Amino acid sequence: MKKMELLLLLIICQCAINSIKTHSVSKPNIVLLMADDLGIGDLGCYGNRTLRTPNIDRLAEEGVTLTQHIAASPLCTPSRAAFLTGRYPIRSGMAAFSRVGVFLFSASSGGLPSEEITFSKLLKQKGYATALIGKWHLGMNCESSNDFCHHPLSHGFDYFYGLPVTNFRDCKPGQGSVFLKGTQKDLVIPIQIAGIALVSLAIVQYLGLLKVPFQALGYFLLIITISLVVLIFFFYHFRHLNCFLMRDHQIIQQPLSYENLTQRLTKEAMHFIERNTDTPFLLVLSYLHVHTALYASENFKGKSKHGLYGDAVEEMDWSVGQILDVLEKHNLSGKTLVYFTSDQGAHVEEISSSGEVHGGYNGIYKGGKSTNWEGGIRVPGLLRWPGVVQAGASIDEPTSNMDIFPTIVKLADAELPSDRIIDGHDLLPLLQGKVTRSEHEFLFHYCNAYLNAVRWHPGNSESVWKVFFFTPNFRPEDSNGCYDSHVCFCHGGFVTRHDPPLLFDLSRDPEEKVPLTPETESRFHEVLRVIHQAVDNHTRSLHAVPNQLSWDNLLWKPWLQLCCTSLFQSCYCDYESGGSPLQVHLG
């Protein structure tokens, strides 16, 4: 009898435990932390021994470390689009056919289309409070300076505090200009041609060799003059026009001040959590660290062993600790899934004008940001949820930042969209140890809108095959990046095409050092055949959509320019300090 009673008690206890687990898995809080341009080798939990990242490492100790976590793109804008939608950026038009693969201006008309369904939209429909704090970089306006068609509040976020574009070197005085560096070669030749043409016409006119109407010369000179004036105005005012801080739809600081910026972002995030302790919430904290221009507050400046870059990493780690502490303070840790990642790998070509390395460390992996070598797309992936996901576990299966979409949508008891392909897969079974294999048999790696490489992890093998159809031409040739152009490009003379494609087995050669050949790999032709078939199937699943990163959508449009005063007042204000725009401007 006692045995029966004991058995019955055990059954009741198990049912209670299962009930608690079921309850805790339903509608948890979600905190998504995204670094910018952070290298996988910059963190202690991924092997770094000189940078201090105890708070980020704590996520690894108390949760799951994904060691083959892949960004859907090696550039900011398309990677973030994929992260929010769970779809390859090519499906939403957020992949460029031109050289420029990201938005450069706040007054561009391209952006994440309103037809796209973000996880924030779906969670908001399920009663979640939603906030995006930090970097957006997915567009702002379409046709007027206040339609906010691409704004975070139009994509399911209740609250936005941050930068509409990104953190440029141009945003911080004294840090140089990435924009000028990237365009000066393209501008010099047209200006020289126009100047030579104008002088030649004047000489021909003077010598009487050709009758050129004076009015035509005047119009030509006027067009050149206006173009130069616009360019000079734009370059001179770039910081004011593109580097500003917003709260919801209002500009509160233009241009952006870096003083205690990480502290301000962190404070906003903590206050959002404290306002929503009794309701489920989604917080996306999108750090500006460690994209250049690098910065750090006085408490962290000069404290690391790796210059300003290391200071920035350690300041970001402090911020992560503050978020974890506020969750703990309000007894929310056990009710909250926390995820930490980077939008892509470290930008290895980032060197300051003084020669200081301003880019991160991608560990053993080749290449970096803007390339689909592992250094450009293999990013940190840390997930913590005490009592629900495994603690201290490491998973070496291929996963993607697109997987966050279906994972948190299911946790929020929302329905996945049925009218479109979702490329991500629910991570929870993998995180809980219920399955040991990733659902990603194939992952497709795009360089802008061009299919660059494919990853194949066969279900009956430990191999992870990766093929490259083209690779970037590094400059200098023996370097690890495209130092002459600051980033690598995806077409024309910037790449080398491979027929047959380059083949690697990442399980044996994660550094992608030695391409396999039919002589060194007996399955060479079989692997290529399977991957080509997968590419055909994937290509058939794509549909034509408007290109959000076309030149027309990328270019600066003055009528879309957000300005807290007026262009004639240099768009200057600082509500963060409590003053009115005009008072601050005149003062």
Coordinates of C-alpha atoms in Angstrom, one line a residue:
M1 CA 0.0 0.0 0.0
K2 CA 2.8 2.4 0.9
K3 CA 4.4 1.7 -2.4
M4 CA 1.2 2.6 -4.2
E5 CA 0.9 5.8 -2.2
L6 CA 4.5 6.7 -3.0
L7 CA 4.0 6.0 -6.7
L8 CA 0.9 8.1 -6.7
L9 CA 2.7 11.0 -5.0
L10 CA 5.5 10.8 -7.5
I11 CA 3.0 10.9 -10.4
I12 CA 1.3 14.0 -8.8
C13 CA 4.7 15.7 -8.3
Q14 CA 5.7 15.0 -11.9
C15 CA 2.4 16.4 -13.2
A16 CA 2.9 19.5 -11.1
I17 CA 6.4 19.9 -12.5
N18 CA 5.2 19.4 -16.0
S19 CA 2.4 21.9 -15.4
I20 CA 4.9 24.5 -14.1
K21 CA 7.1 23.9 -17.1
T22 CA 4.2 24.2 -19.5
H23 CA 3.1 27.4 -17.8
S24 CA 6.6 28.9 -17.9
V25 CA 7.1 28.1 -21.5
S26 CA 3.9 30.1 -22.4
K27 CA 4.3 33.8 -23.2
P28 CA 7.6 34.5 -21.5
N29 CA 9.2 37.9 -21.7
I30 CA 11.7 38.3 -24.6
V31 CA 15.0 40.3 -24.4
L32 CA 17.0 40.3 -27.6
L33 CA 20.4 41.9 -27.4
M34 CA 22.2 42.6 -30.7
A35 CA 25.7 44.0 -31.0
D36 CA 26.9 45.6 -34.2
D37 CA 30.0 44.3 -36.0
L38 CA 31.1 42.2 -33.0
G39 CA 33.6 39.4 -33.8
I40 CA 32.8 35.9 -32.4
G41 CA 36.4 35.9 -31.1
D42 CA 35.8 39.0 -28.9
L43 CA 34.0 37.2 -26.1
G44 CA 35.4 35.1 -23.3
C45 CA 32.8 32.4 -23.8
Y46 CA 34.1 32.0 -27.4
G47 CA 37.7 31.8 -26.4
N48 CA 38.9 35.3 -25.8
R49 CA 41.3 35.6 -22.9
T50 CA 42.1 39.3 -22.9
L51 CA 38.8 41.1 -23.2
R52 CA 36.6 41.1 -20.0
T53 CA 33.0 40.1 -20.8
P54 CA 31.8 38.5 -17.6
N55 CA 28.1 39.4 -18.1
I56 CA 27.9 38.1 -21.6
D57 CA 29.9 35.0 -20.5
R58 CA 27.3 34.5 -17.7
L59 CA 24.6 34.0 -20.4
A60 CA 26.7 31.1 -21.8
E61 CA 27.2 29.6 -18.3
E62 CA 23.5 29.8 -17.5
G63 CA 22.2 29.0 -21.0
V64 CA 23.1 27.6 -24.4
T65 CA 26.1 28.6 -26.6
L66 CA 25.5 28.1 -30.3
T67 CA 28.9 27.7 -32.0
Q68 CA 27.6 27.6 -35.5
H69 CA 25.2 30.5 -35.4
I70 CA 24.9 32.2 -38.8
A71 CA 23.8 35.7 -39.7
A72 CA 21.6 35.7 -42.8
S73 CA 23.7 38.4 -44.4
P74 CA 27.2 39.8 -43.7
L75 CA 25.9 43.4 -43.8
C76 CA 23.8 45.3 -41.3
T77 CA 20.6 46.2 -43.2
P78 CA 19.8 42.8 -44.8
S79 CA 20.9 40.9 -41.7
R80 CA 18.5 42.9 -39.5
A81 CA 15.7 42.5 -42.0
A82 CA 16.1 38.8 -41.9
F83 CA 16.3 38.8 -38.1
L84 CA 13.0 40.6 -37.7
T85 CA 11.1 38.6 -40.4
G86 CA 12.6 35.2 -40.3
R87 CA 13.2 35.3 -44.0
Y88 CA 16.1 35.7 -46.4
P89 CA 16.4 39.4 -47.2
I90 CA 16.1 38.6 -50.9
R91 CA 12.5 37.7 -50.3
S92 CA 11.6 41.2 -48.9
G93 CA 13.7 43.2 -51.4
M94 CA 16.2 44.1 -48.7
A95 CA 19.2 42.8 -50.7
A96 CA 20.9 45.1 -53.2
F97 CA 21.9 44.4 -56.8
S98 CA 24.1 47.5 -56.7
R99 CA 27.4 48.0 -54.9
V100 CA 25.8 49.6 -51.9
G101 CA 24.1 47.0 -49.7
V102 CA 22.9 49.2 -46.7
F103 CA 21.1 52.4 -46.2
L104 CA 23.4 55.4 -45.9
F105 CA 21.0 58.3 -45.4
S106 CA 18.1 59.0 -43.1
A107 CA 16.3 60.6 -46.1
S108 CA 16.3 57.5 -48.4
S109 CA 12.9 56.2 -49.5
G110 CA 13.8 52.5 -49.2
G111 CA 13.1 50.3 -46.1
L112 CA 11.5 47.2 -44.7
P113 CA 8.2 47.0 -46.6
S114 CA 5.0 47.4 -44.7
E115 CA 3.8 44.0 -46.1
E116 CA 6.5 42.2 -44.2
I117 CA 5.4 40.6 -40.9
T118 CA 7.9 41.1 -38.1
F119 CA 8.0 39.2 -34.8
S120 CA 7.2 42.5 -33.1
K121 CA 3.9 42.8 -35.0
L122 CA 2.8 39.3 -34.0
L123 CA 3.8 39.6 -30.4
K124 CA 2.1 43.0 -30.1
Q125 CA -1.1 41.3 -31.3
K126 CA -0.8 38.8 -28.5
G127 CA -0.7 41.6 -25.9
Y128 CA 3.1 42.1 -25.6
A129 CA 4.5 45.5 -24.8
T130 CA 7.2 46.0 -27.5
A131 CA 10.2 48.3 -27.6
L132 CA 13.2 48.8 -29.9
I133 CA 16.1 50.7 -28.3
G134 CA 19.2 51.5 -30.2
K135 CA 20.0 51.1 -33.9
W136 CA 17.3 50.6 -36.5
H137 CA 18.9 50.9 -40.0
L138 CA 15.8 49.6 -41.9
G139 CA 14.5 52.9 -43.4
M140 CA 12.3 55.7 -42.2
N141 CA 10.0 57.5 -44.8
C142 CA 8.5 56.7 -48.2
E143 CA 7.0 59.8 -49.8
S144 CA 7.1 62.6 -47.2
S145 CA 9.2 63.5 -44.2
N146 CA 6.4 62.4 -41.7
D147 CA 4.8 59.3 -43.2
F148 CA 7.1 57.1 -41.2
C149 CA 6.2 54.1 -43.4
H150 CA 9.4 52.2 -42.4
H151 CA 9.7 53.5 -38.8
P152 CA 9.9 50.9 -36.0
L153 CA 6.5 52.0 -34.8
S154 CA 5.1 50.9 -38.2
H155 CA 6.6 47.5 -37.7
G156 CA 5.0 46.5 -34.4
F157 CA 7.0 48.4 -31.8
D158 CA 5.2 50.4 -29.2
Y159 CA 8.2 52.4 -28.3
F160 CA 11.4 53.5 -30.1
Y161 CA 14.4 55.3 -28.7
G162 CA 17.5 55.2 -30.9
L163 CA 19.1 56.0 -34.2
P164 CA 17.1 55.7 -37.4
V165 CA 20.2 54.8 -39.5
T166 CA 23.5 53.7 -38.0
N167 CA 26.7 54.8 -36.3
F168 CA 29.1 56.2 -38.9
R169 CA 32.6 57.6 -38.5
D170 CA 31.1 60.7 -40.0
C171 CA 28.9 61.0 -36.9
K172 CA 31.8 61.7 -34.5
P173 CA 34.0 64.7 -35.2
G174 CA 37.6 63.7 -35.7
Q175 CA 36.9 60.1 -36.7
G176 CA 37.2 60.6 -40.4
S177 CA 34.6 59.9 -43.1
V178 CA 33.6 56.4 -44.3
F179 CA 31.2 58.1 -46.7
L180 CA 33.9 60.2 -48.4
K181 CA 36.4 57.3 -48.4
G182 CA 33.9 55.2 -50.2
T183 CA 32.8 57.7 -52.8
Q184 CA 35.8 59.9 -53.5
K185 CA 37.1 57.6 -56.2
D186 CA 33.7 57.6 -57.9
L187 CA 33.4 61.4 -57.6
V188 CA 36.9 62.4 -58.8
I189 CA 36.6 61.1 -62.4
P190 CA 33.1 62.6 -63.2
I191 CA 34.2 66.0 -61.7
Q192 CA 37.4 65.9 -63.8
I193 CA 35.5 65.0 -66.9
A194 CA 33.0 67.8 -66.4
G195 CA 35.8 70.3 -65.7
I196 CA 37.8 69.2 -68.8
A197 CA 34.6 69.4 -71.0
L198 CA 33.7 72.9 -69.7
V199 CA 37.2 74.2 -70.3
S200 CA 37.4 72.5 -73.8
L201 CA 34.1 74.1 -74.8
A202 CA 35.2 77.5 -73.7
I203 CA 38.5 77.2 -75.7
V204 CA 36.7 75.9 -78.8
Q205 CA 34.3 78.8 -78.4
Y206 CA 37.1 81.3 -78.0
L207 CA 39.0 80.0 -81.0
G208 CA 35.9 80.1 -83.1
L209 CA 36.3 76.4 -84.1
L210 CA 32.8 75.6 -83.0
K211 CA 29.8 77.8 -82.4
V212 CA 28.5 76.9 -78.9
P213 CA 25.5 78.9 -77.8
F214 CA 26.4 81.0 -74.8
Q215 CA 23.1 80.0 -73.2
A216 CA 24.1 76.3 -73.4
L217 CA 27.4 77.0 -71.8
G218 CA 25.6 78.9 -69.1
Y219 CA 23.2 76.1 -68.4
F220 CA 26.1 73.6 -68.3
L221 CA 28.0 75.8 -65.8
L222 CA 24.9 76.3 -63.7
I223 CA 24.2 72.5 -63.5
I224 CA 27.8 71.8 -62.5
T225 CA 27.7 74.6 -59.9
I226 CA 24.4 73.5 -58.3
S227 CA 25.6 69.9 -58.2
L228 CA 28.8 70.9 -56.4
V229 CA 27.0 73.2 -54.0
V230 CA 24.6 70.3 -53.1
L231 CA 27.5 67.9 -52.6
I232 CA 29.5 70.4 -50.5
F233 CA 26.4 71.2 -48.4
F234 CA 25.6 67.5 -47.9
F235 CA 29.1 66.5 -46.9
Y236 CA 29.4 69.5 -44.6
H237 CA 26.1 68.8 -42.9
F238 CA 26.3 64.9 -43.1
R239 CA 26.4 64.6 -39.3
H240 CA 23.4 66.8 -38.7
L241 CA 21.3 65.2 -41.5
N242 CA 22.0 61.5 -40.7
C243 CA 23.2 61.2 -37.1
F244 CA 20.4 61.9 -34.7
L245 CA 18.5 60.4 -31.8
M246 CA 14.7 59.8 -31.8
R247 CA 12.1 59.0 -29.3
D248 CA 9.2 57.5 -31.1
H249 CA 8.5 59.9 -34.0
Q250 CA 10.3 62.9 -32.5
I251 CA 13.9 63.9 -32.9
I252 CA 15.3 64.6 -29.5
Q253 CA 19.0 65.2 -30.3
Q254 CA 20.4 66.4 -33.6
P255 CA 23.3 65.8 -34.1
L256 CA 23.8 62.8 -31.9
S257 CA 26.0 63.2 -28.8
Y258 CA 28.1 60.3 -27.8
E259 CA 28.4 61.4 -24.2
N260 CA 27.2 58.6 -21.9
L261 CA 25.3 57.2 -24.9
T262 CA 25.5 53.6 -23.8
Q263 CA 24.3 54.6 -20.4
R264 CA 21.3 56.4 -21.9
L265 CA 20.4 53.4 -24.1
T266 CA 20.7 51.1 -21.1
K267 CA 18.6 53.3 -18.8
E268 CA 15.8 53.4 -21.4
A269 CA 15.9 49.6 -21.6
M270 CA 15.8 49.2 -17.9
H271 CA 12.9 51.7 -17.5
F272 CA 11.0 49.8 -20.2
I273 CA 11.4 46.5 -18.3
E274 CA 10.4 48.2 -15.0
R275 CA 7.2 49.7 -16.6
N276 CA 6.2 46.2 -17.8
T277 CA 6.9 43.9 -14.9
D278 CA 3.2 42.7 -14.8
T279 CA 2.7 42.2 -18.6
P280 CA 4.7 40.2 -21.1
F281 CA 7.2 42.3 -23.0
L282 CA 9.5 42.2 -26.0
L283 CA 12.7 44.3 -25.7
V284 CA 15.1 44.6 -28.6
L285 CA 18.2 46.4 -27.4
S286 CA 20.3 47.0 -30.5
Y287 CA 23.7 48.3 -29.5
L288 CA 25.7 50.9 -31.4
H289 CA 28.8 49.1 -30.1
V290 CA 31.1 48.2 -31.8
H291 CA 30.4 49.8 -35.1
T292 CA 32.7 52.7 -35.8
A293 CA 32.8 55.5 -34.8
L294 CA 34.0 53.8 -31.6
Y295 CA 33.2 55.5 -28.3
A296 CA 33.3 54.7 -24.6
S297 CA 32.3 56.6 -21.5
E298 CA 34.9 57.9 -19.0
N299 CA 34.3 54.8 -16.8
F300 CA 35.6 52.5 -19.5
K301 CA 37.9 54.6 -21.7
G302 CA 41.4 53.4 -21.5
K303 CA 40.6 50.4 -19.3
S304 CA 40.8 47.5 -21.7
K305 CA 43.9 45.8 -23.2
H306 CA 42.6 46.5 -26.8
G307 CA 42.4 50.2 -27.1
L308 CA 39.1 52.0 -27.8
Y309 CA 37.6 48.9 -29.4
G310 CA 38.2 46.8 -26.3
D311 CA 36.8 49.7 -24.1
A312 CA 33.6 49.6 -26.2
V313 CA 33.2 45.9 -25.9
E314 CA 33.6 46.0 -22.1
E315 CA 31.2 48.9 -21.8
M316 CA 28.6 46.9 -23.8
D317 CA 29.2 43.9 -21.5
W318 CA 28.5 46.2 -18.5
S319 CA 25.2 47.2 -20.2
V320 CA 24.2 43.5 -20.6
G321 CA 24.9 43.0 -16.9
Q322 CA 22.6 45.9 -16.0
I323 CA 19.8 44.3 -18.0
L324 CA 20.3 40.9 -16.3
D325 CA 20.4 42.6 -12.9
V326 CA 17.1 44.5 -13.4
L327 CA 15.5 41.2 -14.5
E328 CA 16.8 39.6 -11.3
K329 CA 15.7 42.5 -9.2
H330 CA 12.1 42.1 -10.3
N331 CA 12.1 38.3 -10.2
L332 CA 11.8 38.1 -14.0
S333 CA 14.8 36.0 -14.8
G334 CA 12.9 32.7 -14.8
K335 CA 10.1 34.2 -17.0
T336 CA 12.5 35.7 -19.6
L337 CA 14.3 34.4 -22.6
V338 CA 17.4 36.4 -23.2
Y339 CA 19.3 36.2 -26.5
F340 CA 22.6 37.8 -27.4
T341 CA 24.1 38.0 -30.9
S342 CA 25.8 40.3 -33.5
D343 CA 24.3 41.3 -36.8
Q344 CA 27.4 40.0 -38.6
G345 CA 31.1 39.4 -38.0
A346 CA 33.8 41.9 -37.2
H347 CA 34.8 44.6 -39.7
V348 CA 38.4 43.6 -40.1
E349 CA 39.2 46.5 -42.5
E350 CA 38.4 49.1 -39.8
I351 CA 41.7 51.0 -39.2
S352 CA 41.7 54.5 -37.8
S353 CA 43.6 57.4 -39.5
S354 CA 46.3 57.0 -36.8
G355 CA 46.7 53.3 -37.6
E356 CA 44.8 51.9 -34.5
V357 CA 42.8 48.8 -35.2
H358 CA 39.1 49.6 -34.8
G359 CA 37.7 46.3 -36.0
G360 CA 37.1 43.2 -34.0
Y361 CA 38.4 39.6 -33.9
N362 CA 36.7 36.7 -35.7
G363 CA 38.8 34.0 -34.0
I364 CA 40.0 31.3 -36.3
Y365 CA 37.6 32.2 -39.0
K366 CA 38.5 33.7 -42.4
G367 CA 37.3 37.1 -43.6
G368 CA 34.8 39.4 -41.9
K369 CA 31.9 41.8 -42.4
S370 CA 30.7 42.0 -46.0
T371 CA 32.0 38.5 -46.9
N372 CA 30.4 35.0 -46.6
W373 CA 33.6 33.5 -45.3
E374 CA 32.9 32.2 -41.8
G375 CA 34.4 35.3 -40.2
G376 CA 31.7 37.4 -41.8
I377 CA 28.6 35.3 -40.9
R378 CA 29.5 33.1 -37.9
V379 CA 28.3 35.2 -34.9
P380 CA 27.7 34.7 -31.2
G381 CA 24.5 33.0 -30.3
L382 CA 23.7 32.8 -26.6
L383 CA 20.3 32.0 -25.2
R384 CA 19.4 31.9 -21.5
W385 CA 16.1 30.9 -19.9
P386 CA 16.6 29.4 -16.4
G387 CA 14.7 26.2 -15.9
V388 CA 13.6 25.9 -19.5
V389 CA 16.7 25.7 -21.7
Q390 CA 19.8 23.7 -20.9
A391 CA 22.4 25.5 -18.7
G392 CA 26.1 25.5 -19.8
A393 CA 25.3 23.5 -23.0
S394 CA 27.1 24.0 -26.3
I395 CA 25.5 23.2 -29.6
D396 CA 27.5 22.9 -32.8
E397 CA 24.6 22.5 -35.2
P398 CA 23.9 25.1 -38.0
T399 CA 21.5 27.7 -36.7
S400 CA 20.5 31.2 -38.1
N401 CA 19.5 34.5 -36.7
M402 CA 16.3 34.0 -38.7
D403 CA 15.4 31.2 -36.2
I404 CA 14.5 33.8 -33.5
F405 CA 11.4 34.7 -35.5
P406 CA 9.6 31.3 -35.3
T407 CA 11.0 30.6 -31.8
I408 CA 9.6 33.6 -30.1
V409 CA 6.4 33.7 -32.2
K410 CA 5.5 30.2 -31.0
L411 CA 6.5 31.0 -27.4
A412 CA 4.0 33.9 -27.6
D413 CA 1.2 31.5 -28.7
A414 CA 1.0 33.4 -32.0
E415 CA 0.5 31.8 -35.4
L416 CA 3.3 31.7 -37.9
P417 CA 2.3 33.4 -41.2
S418 CA 0.9 30.9 -43.7
D419 CA 0.9 33.1 -46.7
R420 CA 4.7 33.2 -47.1
I421 CA 7.9 31.2 -46.6
I422 CA 9.5 31.5 -43.2
D423 CA 13.2 30.4 -43.6
G424 CA 13.9 30.2 -39.8
H425 CA 13.1 27.2 -37.6
D426 CA 12.0 26.9 -34.0
L427 CA 15.1 26.6 -31.8
L428 CA 13.4 25.5 -28.6
P429 CA 13.6 21.7 -29.2
L430 CA 17.3 22.1 -29.8
L431 CA 17.8 24.3 -26.8
Q432 CA 16.0 21.9 -24.5
G433 CA 17.9 18.9 -25.8
K434 CA 14.7 17.2 -27.2
V435 CA 16.5 17.0 -30.5
T436 CA 20.1 16.9 -31.4
R437 CA 20.0 17.9 -35.1
S438 CA 19.2 21.3 -36.6
E439 CA 16.3 21.6 -39.0
H440 CA 18.6 23.5 -41.4
E441 CA 19.8 21.0 -43.9
F442 CA 20.7 23.9 -46.2
L443 CA 21.6 27.5 -45.6
F444 CA 21.9 29.9 -48.5
H445 CA 24.5 32.7 -48.1
Y446 CA 23.9 35.9 -50.1
C447 CA 26.3 38.6 -50.9
N448 CA 23.8 41.4 -51.4
A449 CA 21.3 39.9 -53.9
Y450 CA 23.8 37.4 -55.4
L451 CA 23.8 33.8 -54.2
N452 CA 27.4 33.5 -53.0
A453 CA 27.6 30.2 -51.1
V454 CA 25.6 27.3 -49.8
R455 CA 25.9 25.2 -46.6
W456 CA 24.7 21.6 -46.5
H457 CA 24.5 19.5 -43.3
P458 CA 23.3 16.1 -44.4
G459 CA 21.1 14.3 -41.9
N460 CA 23.2 11.1 -41.9
S461 CA 26.6 12.8 -41.5
E462 CA 28.7 15.0 -39.3
S463 CA 30.0 16.9 -42.3
V464 CA 29.0 20.5 -43.0
W465 CA 29.7 21.1 -46.6
K466 CA 30.1 24.6 -47.9
V467 CA 30.5 25.7 -51.6
F468 CA 31.4 29.1 -53.0
F469 CA 30.3 30.1 -56.4
F470 CA 32.5 33.2 -56.2
T471 CA 34.8 34.8 -53.6
P472 CA 35.9 38.4 -53.0
N473 CA 39.3 39.6 -54.2
F474 CA 41.2 40.6 -51.1
R475 CA 43.4 43.6 -51.4
P476 CA 46.3 43.3 -50.6
E477 CA 46.1 39.8 -52.0
D478 CA 47.8 38.2 -49.0
S479 CA 45.5 40.0 -46.5
N480 CA 42.3 39.0 -44.8
G481 CA 40.0 41.7 -46.3
C482 CA 39.4 44.4 -48.9
Y483 CA 41.4 47.2 -47.3
D484 CA 41.5 49.4 -50.4
S485 CA 37.7 49.7 -50.6
H486 CA 36.9 49.4 -46.8
V487 CA 34.4 46.5 -47.5
C488 CA 34.3 43.7 -50.1
F489 CA 31.9 44.0 -53.0
C490 CA 29.8 41.3 -54.7
H491 CA 30.2 41.4 -58.4
G492 CA 32.2 42.3 -61.5
G493 CA 36.0 42.7 -61.0
F494 CA 35.6 42.7 -57.3
V495 CA 35.1 38.9 -57.2
T496 CA 36.6 35.7 -58.7
R497 CA 34.0 33.2 -60.0
H498 CA 34.7 29.4 -59.5
D499 CA 33.6 26.6 -61.9
P500 CA 33.5 24.1 -60.4
P501 CA 32.6 25.9 -57.1
L502 CA 35.1 25.8 -54.2
L503 CA 34.2 23.1 -51.7
F504 CA 35.0 22.9 -48.0
D505 CA 34.0 20.6 -45.2
L506 CA 33.7 22.9 -42.2
S507 CA 33.7 20.0 -39.8
R508 CA 37.3 19.3 -40.8
D509 CA 38.4 22.7 -42.0
P510 CA 36.5 25.5 -40.2
E511 CA 39.1 28.0 -41.2
E512 CA 38.3 27.4 -44.9
K513 CA 42.0 27.0 -45.8
V514 CA 42.1 24.1 -48.3
P515 CA 39.4 23.7 -50.9
L516 CA 38.6 20.1 -51.6
T517 CA 39.0 18.5 -55.1
P518 CA 37.8 15.3 -56.8
E519 CA 41.3 13.9 -55.9
T520 CA 41.0 14.7 -52.2
E521 CA 37.3 14.1 -51.7
S522 CA 35.6 11.1 -53.2
R523 CA 32.1 12.6 -52.7
F524 CA 33.1 15.9 -54.5
H525 CA 30.7 15.5 -57.5
E526 CA 27.9 14.0 -55.4
V527 CA 28.0 17.0 -52.9
L528 CA 28.0 19.5 -55.8
R529 CA 25.0 17.7 -57.4
V530 CA 23.0 17.8 -54.2
I531 CA 23.8 21.4 -53.6
H532 CA 22.9 22.4 -57.2
Q533 CA 19.5 20.7 -56.8
A534 CA 19.0 22.6 -53.5
V535 CA 19.8 25.9 -55.2
D536 CA 17.3 25.1 -58.0
N537 CA 14.6 24.4 -55.4
H538 CA 15.4 27.5 -53.4
T539 CA 15.5 29.7 -56.5
R540 CA 12.1 28.5 -57.6
S541 CA 10.7 29.6 -54.2
L542 CA 11.7 33.2 -54.8
H543 CA 9.3 35.8 -56.2
A544 CA 10.0 39.2 -57.7
V545 CA 9.6 42.1 -55.2
P546 CA 10.4 45.8 -55.4
N547 CA 14.1 46.4 -54.7
Q548 CA 14.3 48.5 -51.5
L549 CA 18.1 49.1 -52.1
S550 CA 17.9 50.3 -55.7
W551 CA 19.8 53.5 -56.4
D552 CA 16.5 55.4 -56.5
N553 CA 15.6 54.1 -53.0
L554 CA 19.1 54.7 -51.7
L555 CA 19.7 58.3 -52.8
W556 CA 19.2 61.2 -50.4
K557 CA 15.9 63.0 -51.0
P558 CA 15.8 66.4 -49.4
W559 CA 12.0 66.3 -49.1
L560 CA 12.3 63.2 -46.9
Q561 CA 14.8 64.8 -44.6
L562 CA 13.9 64.7 -40.9
C563 CA 15.0 67.9 -39.1
C564 CA 14.1 69.2 -35.7
T565 CA 14.4 72.8 -36.7
S566 CA 15.0 73.6 -40.4
L567 CA 17.8 73.0 -42.9
F568 CA 18.6 76.7 -42.6
Q569 CA 19.2 76.3 -38.9
S570 CA 21.5 73.3 -39.5
C571 CA 19.0 70.8 -38.0
Y572 CA 20.2 71.4 -34.4
C573 CA 18.4 70.6 -31.2
D574 CA 19.0 68.8 -27.9
Y575 CA 15.8 67.8 -26.0
E576 CA 17.9 65.3 -24.1
S577 CA 19.3 68.3 -22.1
G578 CA 15.9 69.8 -21.7
G579 CA 16.3 72.9 -24.0
S580 CA 14.0 73.8 -26.9
P581 CA 15.6 73.4 -30.4
L582 CA 15.6 77.1 -31.2
Q583 CA 17.1 78.1 -27.8
V584 CA 19.8 75.6 -28.1
H585 CA 20.5 76.6 -31.7
L586 CA 20.8 80.3 -30.9
G587 CA 22.7 79.7 -27.8

